[in-house]
Amino acid sequence: MDYASSRAEEKKFYLLAALGALVSAIGIGAALYMEHHGHAVTGMNNQIVWGLPHVFAIFLVVAASGVLNVASIGSVFGKTVYKTRAKLAGLLCFAMLAAGLVVILLDLGRADRIMVAATHVNLTSVFGWNMILYPGMFAIVFVYLWTLMEKRMYPYSKPAGFAAFIWRLMLTTGTGSIFGFLVARQAYQSAVIAPMFIIMSFAWGLAVFMVVQKAMYLWNGMTLHPEIRNRLRKLLAVFVGAVFYFVAVYHLTNLYFAKQTAFEHFILVDGGIFPQLFWGGWLCVGTLAPLALFFLPGLKDMRGSVTLASLLIIVGAFCQLYVFIIGGEAFPLEIFPGRTATSTFFDGRIDQYAPSLPEILLGLGGIGIAFTMTVVGVRVLRFLPEDNIAKLQAAGALSD
Amino acid sequence: MNAPDNKRRALLATAGVGAAGLVVAPGIRLIEAATAADAPKTTLASSKVRWGMLVDTTKCKSDCNACVTACNKENSIVEEVADPRQRSQWVRKIDLVEQRTGKQHSLPMMCQHCTNPPCVDVCPTGASFKRADGLVLVDRHICIGCRYCMMACPYKARSFVHEPLTTQNPEMPRGVGCVESCTFCVQRIDRGLQPACTEACPEGAMLFGDLNDDNSAIAKRLKEVASTQVRAELKLDTGVRYQGI
Amino acid sequence: MSRALTFLAALTLALPLFNAAAAGEAAKPAIVIANPGTQCIAPPEEMRRDHMEMLKHQRNRTMRLGERGAKVSLNACVDCHASKTTGSVLSGKQSNPDGFCEACHAFAAVKLDCWDCHQPKAGYKAAEATPAPEGSKP
């Protein structure tokens, strides 16, 4: 690389890093504003207690766990094509997990008490488990990256990858169980939520990985080998299909239970924004459109179709989480079945939620943090997935 | 703080009487013992007691708000909050209409002080806790404001303080960023008084007392009349019972 | 362990302050005793060193165990130490806060966490405030 283009590249890097840092700083500023004025400046209230920051945070944490799947297929199941991608997957996992945690912690009513959260752990709380699972995940991913990047540690990459694989399944089970263990509200209390979160993590994580990989290849003027593209495309399609299956099972069981039909009617038919986001956002944009891009003859080999599909899956993921978290809270608790309840505390009424600017900025700040960490990471260390096609073909790894 | 810790502290309190001012090692003072020796002879909350309440909904009038007003005054829930959805309500009046028959009920709804409280189970820091005598309280010193308990409560009994406060009752601290709920007026119970709502009810529809004491009025009444636990299927064993619904 | 860490962190954060004080940049806090001649529950040196531990210890006993009427009591601190002019242990001033608690805490740069929830005014009656509107019934 000559001097001029190296300078141009450096300029681009600093521009991107500065952009990410700016978005992150605005997000943290928004959180400080919320901290100073209290949550009165948010759209959240005593019924919608978790709002948009939680949608962003849970997306980041779930996708962080799922993106590591790419690495696991390499290290645990020994697929060479995925091994070259393990380092980037590890970095993305680290960045998104950190960003998601920052968003959750900054949204706390008493964000200044992070030390309290770290030193007082109630082990009957699913949140309490997560206080152990998250730091553990950081440690394991750190060690795993070390075994992937330092030559004398290579032999340990398989056990480290296996540990990360197991830990990540526990982590996402923990995230899903935050909701799955709630008996109070109609939308949650289902054992299917934990496995559903795991499969969602696979789909969202791989979608994020595809987008980031594409950006890095564009930067370096590289293209993904069609065979590898094909394999990743099919894998992502399987994950999207599996998410569809779990969501269908979740809603079908609910529809079968008489006590849940009112809630299902709300989410799927007359709940305003929520059915719109469910059918339009999650099903059409986030599931059917990507599947069409993956499989329709005219579209599947189109340039950029996998990247576009990945972006649509991410959009669909946000719609799905919005419906799941906020829709689930907007529907009133059924405290007195068979009776209509009214009160000054909005019993029996469907709640309205409009996210305020600080909440939106905090959520975007989380994306900014993940983005900045990734940009800096790929700049200072070697994360670019480079395939040795000749070697792969010789080993038959492209068709195994 | 868990049960063994309570025991440890009780033991220390006894030992402390003899060990007042003891210097364990040069430069280290046994504050625990020193203050325990100075502590007055007060009775602590006892697990022999189980506080509970029986609400007679047949006496409760839909247009009456006396319990709510008394609660707000006692606990100084007086701040102006622009968005009514963000206002704290420790006790609220719910009007019920039976969908098939149109039969109407009115009742006060507050923290049900469960034996198996979901809010305590889900609290990540242990700030939600159950006192020995069954009161479910929030330790605001370690509440981080995550609102998980509000997600978990089947009675929507908890509120989150959305704005900084300055009008707290000295006996009932409350503050921004923490979750709060009915305490059965713990500050009054510990002085041998009834909760403010119970005292204020003009119909005498609220009966408060010790469920474990066979001679208490509430225990006797619960043996005579049919009473209901709200959302009994969750098996939380609520301290608040309702009659007439 | 956590206390040791807290101590180390506090020490690190406080070092510049010691330097500033040595250079004569920050004046020693002027503590105003609201009720001179009365006796605190322990000698001043002990109170200065241990008041936070005493309060923390008693808060857990009062709240978790229901122990009432103990000698250590935050409300008792307020009742005796609130300023005769403002009626509070906080002055409400942004610069040079000189309330009983604030003066030292500002000097030592230790955040005061009590008064977000506890009432800093002596003899404050909840009834002084006007009750909130009951809210319109739907």
Coordinates of C-alpha atoms in Angstrom, one line a residue, chain A residues 42-372:
Chain A
T42 CA -38.9 9.5 29.6
G43 CA -42.0 8.0 28.2
M44 CA -41.8 5.2 30.7
N45 CA -44.3 5.0 33.6
N46 CA -45.6 2.8 36.3
Q47 CA -47.1 0.4 33.8
I48 CA -44.6 0.5 30.9
V49 CA -41.7 0.2 33.3
W50 CA -39.2 -1.0 30.6
G51 CA -39.1 1.0 27.4
L52 CA -37.0 1.7 24.4
P53 CA -33.6 1.5 26.1
H54 CA -34.4 -2.1 27.1
V55 CA -35.3 -2.9 23.4
F56 CA -31.9 -1.7 22.3
A57 CA -30.1 -3.3 25.3
I58 CA -31.7 -6.7 24.8
F59 CA -31.1 -6.7 21.1
L60 CA -27.4 -6.0 21.7
V61 CA -27.0 -8.6 24.4
V62 CA -28.9 -11.3 22.5
A63 CA -27.1 -10.5 19.2
A64 CA -23.8 -10.5 21.1
S65 CA -24.4 -14.0 22.3
G66 CA -25.5 -15.2 18.8
V67 CA -22.7 -13.7 16.9
L68 CA -20.3 -16.0 18.7
N69 CA -22.2 -18.9 17.0
V70 CA -20.0 -18.2 14.0
A71 CA -16.9 -18.9 16.1
S72 CA -18.4 -21.9 17.8
I73 CA -19.1 -23.6 14.4
G74 CA -15.4 -23.2 13.7
S75 CA -13.9 -24.1 17.0
V76 CA -16.4 -26.6 18.4
F77 CA -17.6 -28.3 15.2
G78 CA -14.3 -27.8 13.4
K79 CA -15.5 -26.1 10.2
T80 CA -12.6 -24.3 8.6
V81 CA -14.6 -21.7 6.8
Y82 CA -16.0 -20.5 10.2
K83 CA -12.6 -20.7 12.0
T84 CA -11.3 -17.8 10.0
R85 CA -14.3 -15.8 11.1
A86 CA -14.0 -16.7 14.8
K87 CA -11.9 -13.7 15.8
L88 CA -14.2 -11.1 14.3
A89 CA -17.2 -12.9 15.9
G90 CA -15.4 -12.7 19.3
L91 CA -14.8 -9.0 18.9
L92 CA -18.4 -8.3 17.9
C93 CA -19.6 -10.4 20.8
F94 CA -17.4 -8.4 23.2
A95 CA -18.5 -5.0 21.8
M96 CA -22.2 -5.7 21.7
L97 CA -22.3 -7.3 25.1
A98 CA -20.5 -4.3 26.6
A99 CA -22.8 -1.8 24.8
G100 CA -25.9 -3.6 25.8
L101 CA -24.8 -3.7 29.4
V102 CA -24.0 0.0 29.4
V103 CA -27.5 0.8 28.1
I104 CA -29.2 -1.3 30.8
L105 CA -27.0 0.1 33.5
L106 CA -27.5 3.7 32.4
D107 CA -31.2 3.3 32.4
L108 CA -31.3 2.3 36.1
G109 CA -33.2 4.6 38.4
R110 CA -30.0 4.7 40.5
A111 CA -27.3 4.3 37.9
D112 CA -24.8 5.7 40.5
R113 CA -25.3 2.4 42.4
I114 CA -23.5 0.1 40.0
M115 CA -21.2 -1.0 42.8
V116 CA -24.2 -2.0 44.9
A117 CA -25.5 -4.1 42.0
A118 CA -22.0 -5.8 41.8
T119 CA -21.7 -6.4 45.5
H120 CA -25.2 -7.4 46.5
V121 CA -26.4 -10.4 44.4
N122 CA -29.7 -12.2 45.1
L123 CA -29.3 -15.6 43.7
T124 CA -33.0 -16.3 43.4
S125 CA -33.2 -13.4 40.9
V126 CA -32.7 -14.1 37.2
F127 CA -31.1 -10.6 37.1
G128 CA -28.9 -11.9 39.8
W129 CA -27.7 -14.8 37.7
N130 CA -27.1 -12.4 34.9
M131 CA -24.8 -10.4 37.2
I132 CA -22.6 -13.5 37.2
L133 CA -23.2 -14.6 33.6
Y134 CA -22.3 -11.3 31.9
P135 CA -18.9 -10.8 33.6
G136 CA -18.2 -14.5 33.0
M137 CA -19.0 -14.0 29.3
F138 CA -16.5 -11.2 29.0
A139 CA -13.8 -13.2 30.7
I140 CA -14.4 -16.3 28.5
V141 CA -14.6 -14.3 25.3
F142 CA -11.4 -12.5 26.2
V143 CA -9.5 -15.8 26.8
Y144 CA -11.0 -17.3 23.7
L145 CA -9.8 -14.3 21.6
W146 CA -6.4 -14.7 23.1
T147 CA -6.2 -18.4 22.1
L148 CA -7.2 -17.4 18.6
M149 CA -4.7 -14.6 18.2
E150 CA -1.5 -15.8 19.9
K151 CA 0.3 -18.7 18.2
R152 CA 1.4 -20.6 21.4
M153 CA -2.2 -20.5 22.7
Y154 CA -3.7 -22.1 19.5
P155 CA -4.1 -25.6 21.0
Y156 CA -6.3 -24.1 23.7
S157 CA -8.7 -22.5 21.2
K158 CA -11.0 -25.6 21.1
P159 CA -11.7 -25.9 24.8
A160 CA -12.0 -22.1 25.1
G161 CA -14.4 -22.1 22.2
F162 CA -16.4 -24.9 23.8
A163 CA -16.6 -23.0 27.1
A164 CA -17.7 -19.9 25.2
F165 CA -20.3 -22.0 23.4
I166 CA -21.8 -23.4 26.6
W167 CA -21.6 -20.1 28.5
R168 CA -23.3 -18.3 25.7
L169 CA -26.3 -20.7 25.7
M170 CA -26.6 -20.2 29.5
L171 CA -26.4 -16.4 29.0
T172 CA -29.2 -16.2 26.5
T173 CA -31.3 -18.6 28.6
G174 CA -30.8 -16.1 31.4
T175 CA -31.8 -13.2 29.2
G176 CA -34.9 -15.0 28.0
S177 CA -35.7 -16.2 31.5
I178 CA -35.9 -12.6 32.7
F179 CA -39.3 -12.7 31.0
G180 CA -40.0 -16.4 31.0
F181 CA -40.1 -16.5 34.8
L182 CA -42.7 -13.7 35.2
V183 CA -46.1 -15.1 36.2
A184 CA -47.6 -11.6 36.7
R185 CA -48.1 -10.6 33.1
Q186 CA -50.0 -12.2 30.2
A187 CA -47.2 -11.9 27.7
Y188 CA -44.5 -13.8 29.5
Q189 CA -44.5 -16.8 31.8
S190 CA -43.7 -19.3 29.1
A191 CA -40.8 -21.9 29.1
V192 CA -40.6 -21.5 25.3
I193 CA -39.2 -18.0 25.7
A194 CA -35.7 -19.1 26.7
P195 CA -35.1 -21.4 23.7
M196 CA -36.8 -18.8 21.5
F197 CA -34.3 -16.2 22.7
I198 CA -31.4 -18.6 21.9
I199 CA -32.6 -19.1 18.3
M200 CA -33.3 -15.4 17.9
S201 CA -29.7 -14.8 19.1
F202 CA -28.4 -17.1 16.3
A203 CA -30.3 -15.3 13.6
W204 CA -29.6 -11.7 14.8
G205 CA -26.0 -12.4 15.6
L206 CA -25.3 -13.9 12.2
A207 CA -27.1 -11.0 10.5
V208 CA -25.0 -8.5 12.4
F209 CA -21.9 -10.5 11.5
M210 CA -22.8 -10.5 7.7
V211 CA -23.3 -6.8 7.7
V212 CA -20.0 -6.1 9.5
Q213 CA -18.1 -8.5 7.3
K214 CA -19.5 -6.9 4.2
A215 CA -18.4 -3.5 5.4
M216 CA -14.9 -4.7 6.1
Y217 CA -14.7 -6.4 2.7
L218 CA -15.8 -3.2 0.9
W219 CA -13.2 -1.3 2.9
N220 CA -10.5 -3.6 1.8
G221 CA -11.7 -4.1 -1.8
M222 CA -12.4 -7.8 -1.2
T223 CA -15.3 -10.0 -2.1
L224 CA -16.7 -13.0 -0.3
H225 CA -16.1 -16.3 -2.2
P226 CA -19.5 -17.4 -3.7
E227 CA -19.3 -20.8 -2.1
I228 CA -18.8 -19.3 1.4
R229 CA -21.5 -16.7 0.7
N230 CA -23.8 -19.6 -0.2
R231 CA -23.1 -21.4 3.0
L232 CA -23.6 -18.4 5.3
R233 CA -26.8 -17.5 3.3
K234 CA -28.3 -20.9 3.9
L235 CA -27.3 -21.0 7.6
L236 CA -28.9 -17.6 8.1
A237 CA -32.1 -18.8 6.3
V238 CA -32.3 -21.8 8.6
F239 CA -32.1 -19.5 11.7
V240 CA -34.7 -17.1 10.4
G241 CA -37.0 -20.1 9.7
A242 CA -36.4 -21.4 13.2
V243 CA -37.3 -18.1 14.8
F244 CA -40.5 -18.2 12.8
Y245 CA -41.2 -21.6 14.2
F246 CA -40.7 -20.6 17.8
V247 CA -42.7 -17.4 17.5
A248 CA -45.5 -19.4 15.9
V249 CA -45.5 -22.0 18.7
Y250 CA -45.5 -19.2 21.3
H251 CA -48.5 -17.5 19.8
L252 CA -50.4 -20.8 19.0
T253 CA -50.1 -22.1 22.6
N254 CA -51.4 -18.7 23.8
L255 CA -54.3 -18.8 21.4
Y256 CA -55.2 -22.3 22.7
F257 CA -55.4 -21.1 26.3
A258 CA -58.7 -19.3 26.8
K259 CA -57.2 -17.0 29.5
Q260 CA -54.6 -15.7 26.9
T261 CA -56.9 -15.1 23.9
A262 CA -57.6 -11.5 24.9
F263 CA -53.9 -10.8 25.0
E264 CA -53.3 -12.5 21.6
H265 CA -56.2 -10.5 20.1
F266 CA -54.5 -7.4 21.3
I267 CA -51.0 -8.2 20.0
L268 CA -52.1 -9.7 16.7
V269 CA -55.3 -7.8 15.8
D270 CA -56.4 -4.6 17.5
G271 CA -53.5 -3.4 19.5
G272 CA -52.6 -0.5 17.1
I273 CA -48.9 -0.2 16.6
F274 CA -48.2 -3.7 18.0
P275 CA -50.0 -5.8 15.3
Q276 CA -48.6 -3.4 12.7
L277 CA -45.0 -4.0 13.9
F278 CA -45.7 -7.7 14.3
W279 CA -47.1 -8.4 10.8
G280 CA -45.5 -5.6 8.9
G281 CA -42.2 -5.3 10.7
W282 CA -41.3 -8.7 12.0
L283 CA -43.2 -11.0 9.6
C284 CA -43.0 -9.2 6.3
V285 CA -39.8 -7.1 6.6
G286 CA -37.9 -9.3 9.1
T287 CA -38.8 -12.8 8.0
L288 CA -40.5 -13.1 4.6
A289 CA -38.5 -10.5 2.7
P290 CA -35.1 -12.0 3.8
L291 CA -36.3 -15.5 3.0
A292 CA -37.3 -14.2 -0.5
L293 CA -33.9 -12.6 -0.9
F294 CA -32.3 -15.9 0.1
F295 CA -34.2 -18.3 -2.1
L296 CA -36.0 -16.6 -5.0
P297 CA -34.0 -17.4 -8.2
G298 CA -33.7 -13.8 -9.4
L299 CA -32.8 -12.4 -6.0
K300 CA -30.5 -15.0 -4.3
D301 CA -27.5 -14.3 -6.5
M302 CA -28.1 -10.6 -6.8
R303 CA -25.2 -8.5 -5.6
G304 CA -25.8 -7.3 -2.0
S305 CA -28.9 -9.5 -1.5
V306 CA -27.5 -11.3 1.6
T307 CA -26.4 -8.0 3.2
L308 CA -29.8 -6.4 2.5
A309 CA -31.5 -9.5 3.9
S310 CA -29.3 -9.2 7.0
L311 CA -30.3 -5.6 7.5
L312 CA -33.9 -6.5 7.2
I313 CA -33.5 -9.2 9.8
I314 CA -32.1 -6.6 12.2
V315 CA -35.0 -4.3 11.5
G316 CA -37.4 -7.2 12.1
A317 CA -35.6 -8.0 15.3
F318 CA -36.2 -4.5 16.7
C319 CA -39.9 -4.7 15.7
Q320 CA -40.2 -8.1 17.4
L321 CA -38.6 -6.9 20.6
Y322 CA -40.7 -3.8 20.7
V323 CA -43.9 -5.9 20.4
F324 CA -42.6 -8.5 22.9
I325 CA -41.4 -6.0 25.6
I326 CA -43.5 -2.9 25.2
G327 CA -46.6 -4.7 23.8
G328 CA -46.4 -7.2 26.6
E329 CA -46.4 -4.4 29.2
A330 CA -49.1 -2.3 27.5
F331 CA -51.7 -5.0 27.9
P332 CA -53.3 -4.6 31.4
L333 CA -52.7 -7.2 34.1
E334 CA -55.7 -9.3 34.6
I335 CA -56.0 -9.1 38.3
F336 CA -59.8 -9.9 38.5
P337 CA -60.7 -12.3 35.7
G338 CA -64.2 -12.0 34.5
R339 CA -64.6 -8.5 35.8
T340 CA -63.9 -5.1 34.2
A341 CA -61.6 -3.0 36.4
T342 CA -61.2 0.7 36.4
S343 CA -59.0 2.9 38.7
T344 CA -56.9 6.0 38.9
F345 CA -53.9 3.7 38.5
F346 CA -55.0 2.7 34.9
D347 CA -56.1 -0.8 35.9
G348 CA -57.8 -2.6 33.0
R349 CA -56.6 0.0 30.5
I350 CA -54.3 -0.5 27.6
D351 CA -51.3 1.8 28.2
Q352 CA -49.8 4.2 25.6
Y353 CA -46.1 4.6 25.3
A354 CA -44.2 7.2 23.4
P355 CA -40.4 7.0 23.8
S356 CA -38.9 10.4 24.5
L357 CA -35.8 11.8 22.9
P358 CA -33.4 10.9 25.7
E359 CA -34.5 7.3 25.6
I360 CA -34.0 7.1 21.8
L361 CA -30.5 8.7 22.1
L362 CA -29.5 6.4 24.9
G363 CA -30.5 3.4 22.8
L364 CA -28.6 4.7 19.7
G365 CA -25.7 5.5 22.0
G366 CA -25.5 1.8 22.7
I367 CA -25.2 1.1 19.0
G368 CA -22.6 3.8 18.9
I369 CA -20.5 2.1 21.6
A370 CA -20.6 -1.2 19.9
F371 CA -19.7 0.4 16.6
T372 CA -16.8 2.4 18.0

